[in-house]
Tab-separated table of C-alpha atoms and ligand atoms in Angstrom:
chain	number	residue	atom	x	y	z
A	1	MET	CA	-126.811	-110.299	14.441
A	2	ILE	CA	-125.266	-111.534	17.585
A	3	LEU	CA	-124.048	-109.194	20.297
A	4	TYR	CA	-121.300	-110.643	22.592
A	5	TYR	CA	-121.525	-108.788	25.868
A	6	SER	CA	-120.668	-109.059	29.549
A	7	PRO	CA	-123.202	-107.661	32.071
A	8	GLY	CA	-122.452	-103.980	32.829
A	9	ALA	CA	-119.350	-103.822	30.660
A	10	CYS	CA	-118.894	-101.220	27.924
A	11	SER	CA	-120.817	-103.677	25.683
A	12	LEU	CA	-123.919	-102.118	27.254
A	13	VAL	CA	-123.501	-99.177	24.876
A	14	ALA	CA	-123.837	-101.357	21.828
A	15	HIS	CA	-126.631	-103.276	23.551
A	16	VAL	CA	-128.725	-100.086	24.099
A	17	ALA	CA	-128.075	-99.005	20.476
A	18	LEU	CA	-129.421	-102.311	19.216
A	19	GLU	CA	-132.549	-101.931	21.363
A	20	GLU	CA	-133.016	-98.360	20.202
A	21	ALA	CA	-132.776	-99.505	16.584
A	22	ALA	CA	-135.338	-102.320	17.251
A	23	ALA	CA	-132.625	-104.373	15.411
A	24	PRO	CA	-133.010	-108.182	14.906
A	25	TYR	CA	-130.275	-109.600	17.184
A	26	THR	CA	-129.605	-112.111	19.953
A	27	ALA	CA	-127.436	-111.322	22.971
A	28	GLU	CA	-124.663	-113.825	23.821
A	29	ARG	CA	-123.328	-113.551	27.402
A	30	VAL	CA	-119.570	-113.689	27.779
A	31	VAL	CA	-118.932	-113.273	31.447
A	32	LEU	CA	-115.599	-111.502	31.968
A	33	ALA	CA	-115.462	-112.425	35.593
A	34	GLU	CA	-115.517	-116.056	34.566
A	35	GLY	CA	-112.808	-115.611	31.963
A	36	ALA	CA	-115.246	-116.476	29.181
A	37	HIS	CA	-113.537	-113.940	26.962
A	38	ARG	CA	-110.286	-115.899	27.079
A	39	THR	CA	-111.544	-119.239	25.863
A	40	PRO	CA	-110.372	-120.469	22.421
A	41	GLN	CA	-113.968	-120.263	21.225
A	42	TYR	CA	-114.305	-116.497	22.037
A	43	LEU	CA	-110.762	-115.671	20.941
A	44	ARG	CA	-111.778	-116.804	17.481
A	45	ILE	CA	-114.487	-114.156	17.610
A	46	ASN	CA	-112.344	-111.395	19.117
A	47	PRO	CA	-108.622	-112.159	19.380
A	48	HIS	CA	-108.266	-109.116	21.605
A	49	ALA	CA	-110.306	-110.918	24.236
A	50	ARG	CA	-112.638	-108.048	24.727
A	51	VAL	CA	-116.384	-107.295	24.548
A	52	PRO	CA	-118.305	-106.054	22.750
A	53	ALA	CA	-118.218	-107.996	19.483
A	54	LEU	CA	-121.067	-107.891	16.930
A	55	GLU	CA	-121.569	-110.679	14.583
A	56	VAL	CA	-123.351	-109.683	11.306
A	57	ASP	CA	-124.065	-112.450	8.779
A	58	GLY	CA	-121.112	-114.387	9.963
A	59	ARG	CA	-118.694	-111.449	9.933
A	60	ILE	CA	-117.382	-109.968	13.181
A	61	ILE	CA	-117.099	-106.235	14.056
A	62	THR	CA	-115.106	-105.401	17.177
A	63	GLU	CA	-114.468	-102.055	18.906
A	64	ASN	CA	-117.494	-100.157	20.288
A	65	ILE	CA	-116.987	-97.177	17.990
A	66	ALA	CA	-116.961	-99.354	14.846
A	67	ILE	CA	-120.035	-101.232	15.990
A	68	LEU	CA	-121.913	-98.015	16.921
A	69	ASN	CA	-121.127	-96.346	13.565
A	70	TYR	CA	-122.126	-99.475	11.716
A	71	LEU	CA	-125.496	-99.570	13.588
A	72	ALA	CA	-125.929	-95.886	12.959
A	73	GLN	CA	-125.345	-96.266	9.175
A	74	ARG	CA	-127.574	-99.350	8.999
A	75	PHE	CA	-130.516	-98.222	11.156
A	76	GLY	CA	-130.227	-94.537	11.646
A	77	ALA	CA	-131.735	-94.764	15.090
A	78	ALA	CA	-131.068	-92.973	18.355
A	79	GLY	CA	-128.548	-94.564	20.772
A	80	SER	CA	-125.699	-94.828	18.314
A	81	VAL	CA	-124.284	-91.906	16.220
A	82	PRO	CA	-126.531	-89.153	14.853
A	83	LEU	CA	-125.323	-89.353	11.196
A	84	ASP	CA	-128.237	-87.162	9.966
A	85	ASP	CA	-126.522	-84.192	11.696
A	86	PRO	CA	-122.849	-84.152	10.679
A	87	LEU	CA	-121.632	-81.805	13.474
A	88	ALA	CA	-123.529	-83.720	16.125
A	89	ALA	CA	-122.067	-86.952	14.721
A	90	ALA	CA	-118.588	-85.488	14.986
A	91	ARG	CA	-119.245	-84.494	18.543
A	92	CYS	CA	-120.563	-87.890	19.351
A	93	ASN	CA	-117.557	-89.668	17.869
A	94	GLU	CA	-115.251	-87.231	19.591
A	95	LEU	CA	-116.786	-88.117	22.959
A	96	LEU	CA	-116.739	-91.849	22.095
A	97	GLY	CA	-113.085	-91.594	21.201
A	98	TRP	CA	-112.174	-89.806	24.405
A	99	PHE	CA	-114.277	-92.278	26.507
A	100	ALA	CA	-112.760	-95.444	24.905
A	101	SER	CA	-109.119	-94.168	24.626
A	102	THR	CA	-108.752	-92.238	27.881
A	103	VAL	CA	-111.520	-92.549	30.459
A	104	HIS	CA	-111.914	-96.281	29.954
A	105	ILE	CA	-108.142	-96.730	30.236
A	106	ALA	CA	-108.095	-94.944	33.569
A	107	PHE	CA	-110.598	-97.483	34.870
A	108	ALA	CA	-108.339	-100.198	33.552
A	109	GLN	CA	-105.454	-98.765	35.619
A	110	VAL	CA	-107.687	-99.180	38.667
A	111	TRP	CA	-108.985	-102.705	37.878
A	112	ARG	CA	-106.155	-104.198	35.811
A	113	PRO	CA	-102.858	-102.727	36.890
A	114	GLU	CA	-101.097	-105.898	35.565
A	115	ARG	CA	-101.854	-104.718	32.132
A	116	PHE	CA	-99.482	-101.761	32.626
A	117	THR	CA	-96.474	-103.286	34.365
A	118	ALA	CA	-95.095	-106.658	35.431
A	119	ASP	CA	-93.729	-105.052	38.601
A	120	THR	CA	-96.217	-105.945	41.334
A	121	ASP	CA	-94.722	-103.355	43.661
A	122	ALA	CA	-95.762	-100.669	41.175
A	123	TYR	CA	-99.478	-101.744	41.190
A	124	PRO	CA	-100.572	-99.308	43.923
A	125	THR	CA	-98.979	-96.389	42.073
A	126	ILE	CA	-100.716	-97.374	38.856
A	127	VAL	CA	-104.044	-97.805	40.772
A	128	ASP	CA	-103.694	-94.395	42.498
A	129	GLY	CA	-102.797	-92.818	39.137
A	130	GLY	CA	-106.020	-94.256	37.665
A	131	HIS	CA	-108.090	-92.842	40.577
A	132	GLU	CA	-106.494	-89.431	40.213
A	133	ALA	CA	-106.992	-89.421	36.344
A	134	LEU	CA	-110.645	-90.360	36.832
A	135	ARG	CA	-111.276	-87.599	39.367
A	136	GLY	CA	-110.068	-85.171	36.588
A	137	HIS	CA	-112.135	-86.992	33.822
A	138	PHE	CA	-115.263	-87.035	36.052
A	139	ALA	CA	-114.996	-83.265	36.731
A	140	GLU	CA	-114.699	-82.648	32.983
A	141	ILE	CA	-117.656	-84.885	32.205
A	142	GLU	CA	-119.846	-82.966	34.744
A	143	GLY	CA	-118.640	-79.652	33.248
A	144	LEU	CA	-119.562	-80.562	29.721
A	145	LEU	CA	-123.183	-81.751	30.542
A	146	GLY	CA	-126.156	-79.455	30.659
A	147	THR	CA	-129.752	-80.476	31.211
A	148	GLY	CA	-130.103	-82.382	27.929
A	149	TRP	CA	-128.231	-85.201	26.275
A	150	ALA	CA	-124.445	-85.214	26.113
A	151	VAL	CA	-124.655	-84.406	22.337
A	152	ASP	CA	-127.118	-81.517	22.166
A	153	GLY	CA	-130.509	-82.595	20.857
A	154	HIS	CA	-129.726	-86.287	20.300
A	155	PHE	CA	-129.825	-89.405	22.587
A	156	THR	CA	-126.592	-91.135	21.531
A	157	ALA	CA	-124.102	-93.768	22.383
A	158	ALA	CA	-122.205	-91.065	24.327
A	159	ASP	CA	-125.115	-91.029	26.875
A	160	SER	CA	-125.126	-94.860	27.241
A	161	TYR	CA	-121.326	-94.787	27.673
A	162	LEU	CA	-121.716	-92.152	30.504
A	163	LEU	CA	-124.404	-94.295	32.049
A	164	THR	CA	-121.986	-97.265	32.124
A	165	PHE	CA	-119.173	-95.127	33.553
A	166	PHE	CA	-121.556	-93.734	36.261
A	167	ARG	CA	-122.074	-97.229	37.667
A	168	TRP	CA	-118.344	-97.980	37.348
A	169	GLY	CA	-117.660	-94.725	39.252
A	170	ARG	CA	-119.844	-96.054	42.087
A	171	ARG	CA	-118.079	-99.430	41.960
A	172	ILE	CA	-114.653	-97.969	42.453
A	173	GLY	CA	-115.938	-96.110	45.491
A	174	ASN	CA	-116.444	-92.569	44.168
A	175	ASP	CA	-119.124	-90.375	45.685
A	176	MET	CA	-121.173	-89.779	42.569
A	177	SER	CA	-123.384	-87.214	44.361
A	178	ALA	CA	-120.520	-84.851	43.493
A	179	TYR	CA	-121.840	-84.951	39.949
A	180	PRO	CA	-125.467	-83.779	39.908
A	181	ARG	CA	-125.838	-83.122	36.173
A	182	TRP	CA	-124.316	-86.539	35.349
A	183	ALA	CA	-126.597	-88.148	37.938
A	184	ALA	CA	-129.694	-86.461	36.394
A	185	LEU	CA	-128.525	-87.693	32.987
A	186	ALA	CA	-128.272	-91.258	34.310
A	187	GLN	CA	-131.755	-90.958	35.704
A	188	ARG	CA	-133.191	-89.780	32.314
A	189	ILE	CA	-131.392	-92.578	30.512
A	190	VAL	CA	-132.707	-95.461	32.672
A	191	GLU	CA	-136.201	-94.148	32.187
A	192	ARG	CA	-135.985	-95.163	28.493
A	193	PRO	CA	-137.759	-98.522	27.815
A	194	THR	CA	-134.952	-99.538	25.452
A	195	VAL	CA	-132.345	-99.165	28.218
A	196	GLN	CA	-134.597	-101.066	30.693
A	197	ARG	CA	-134.792	-103.864	28.218
A	198	ALA	CA	-131.074	-104.093	27.822
A	199	LEU	CA	-130.529	-103.896	31.513
A	200	ALA	CA	-133.060	-106.607	32.173
A	201	THR	CA	-131.338	-108.867	29.644
A	202	GLU	CA	-128.060	-108.256	31.447
A	203	ASP	CA	-129.691	-108.929	34.824
A	204	LEU	CA	-128.937	-105.393	36.096
A	205	THR	CA	-131.244	-103.209	38.024
A	206	PRO	CA	-131.625	-99.467	37.003
A	207	GLU	CA	-130.844	-98.522	40.601
A	208	ALA	CA	-127.307	-99.815	40.126
A	209	PHE	CA	-126.910	-96.913	37.612
A	210	LEU	CA	-128.245	-94.207	39.832
A	211	GLN	CA	-126.655	-92.150	42.594
A	212	ALA	CA	-126.721	-94.277	45.814
A	213	ALA	CA	-129.252	-93.009	48.316
B	301	GSH	N1	-111.313	-100.660	22.739
B	301	GSH	C1	-112.370	-101.600	23.058
B	301	GSH	C2	-112.326	-101.884	24.501
B	301	GSH	C3	-113.249	-102.942	24.970
B	301	GSH	C4	-112.955	-103.377	26.368
B	301	GSH	O1	-111.928	-103.051	26.996
B	301	GSH	N2	-113.904	-104.030	26.903
B	301	GSH	C5	-113.785	-104.571	28.230
B	301	GSH	C6	-115.053	-104.538	28.980
B	301	GSH	S1	-115.685	-102.972	29.301
B	301	GSH	C7	-113.222	-106.030	28.288
B	301	GSH	O2	-113.701	-106.834	27.383
B	301	GSH	N3	-112.283	-106.365	29.138
B	301	GSH	C8	-111.801	-107.655	29.284
B	301	GSH	C9	-110.493	-107.687	30.038
B	301	GSH	O3	-110.113	-106.505	30.428
B	301	GSH	O4	-109.917	-108.641	30.155
B	301	GSH	C10	-113.652	-101.039	22.584
B	301	GSH	O5	-113.900	-99.798	22.681
B	301	GSH	O6	-114.622	-101.821	22.185
């Protein structure tokens, strides 16, 4: 298998799942900041110009949720979807769906307003709307967390996704100390050797995923 990823992007979720599964794979870097996802070569892999993409025996799977469910069915390991517990699996997919379709999109409003309008004068409104939506989503995330994993009793892709968002929250200037349960979750996640291996491959430090001192 080949995982196409960009450092710190949502492809980190699939990256952690592959490490948790001890799956045979190589990681192929596609740096978004360099536009590597828009080259003709990568567009043949994912015409939507997005990471992650997972190549399996020459066939491509795109969309994090599809990749994670594939890895869950094939390896049954932590870090993806806990298929051995149907209600937990439903909760996990529910969170992944909300993250991908709603929380992630609010970040896109902040980082990529051009995706929502051609009217450059409207960009500040779109960006402000993204920040406001994220404040609401972040409060909801903090409220749904306890002292364990996001899906009770299972380390899943929902946790890795929340780890990724925690760093993004810092990057857009949020004070992440306002979310102590989420910060504690991030701390527990980066302590996992599998996560540390994925971060090392992506040239990221665990500290970037923790609450700034
Ligand atoms: N719905 C896709 C979204 C993937 C996505 O938006 N990935 C981002 C990185 S986090 C990306 O490739 N962005 C490229 C761009 O915005 O141009 C999924 O869940 O896999």
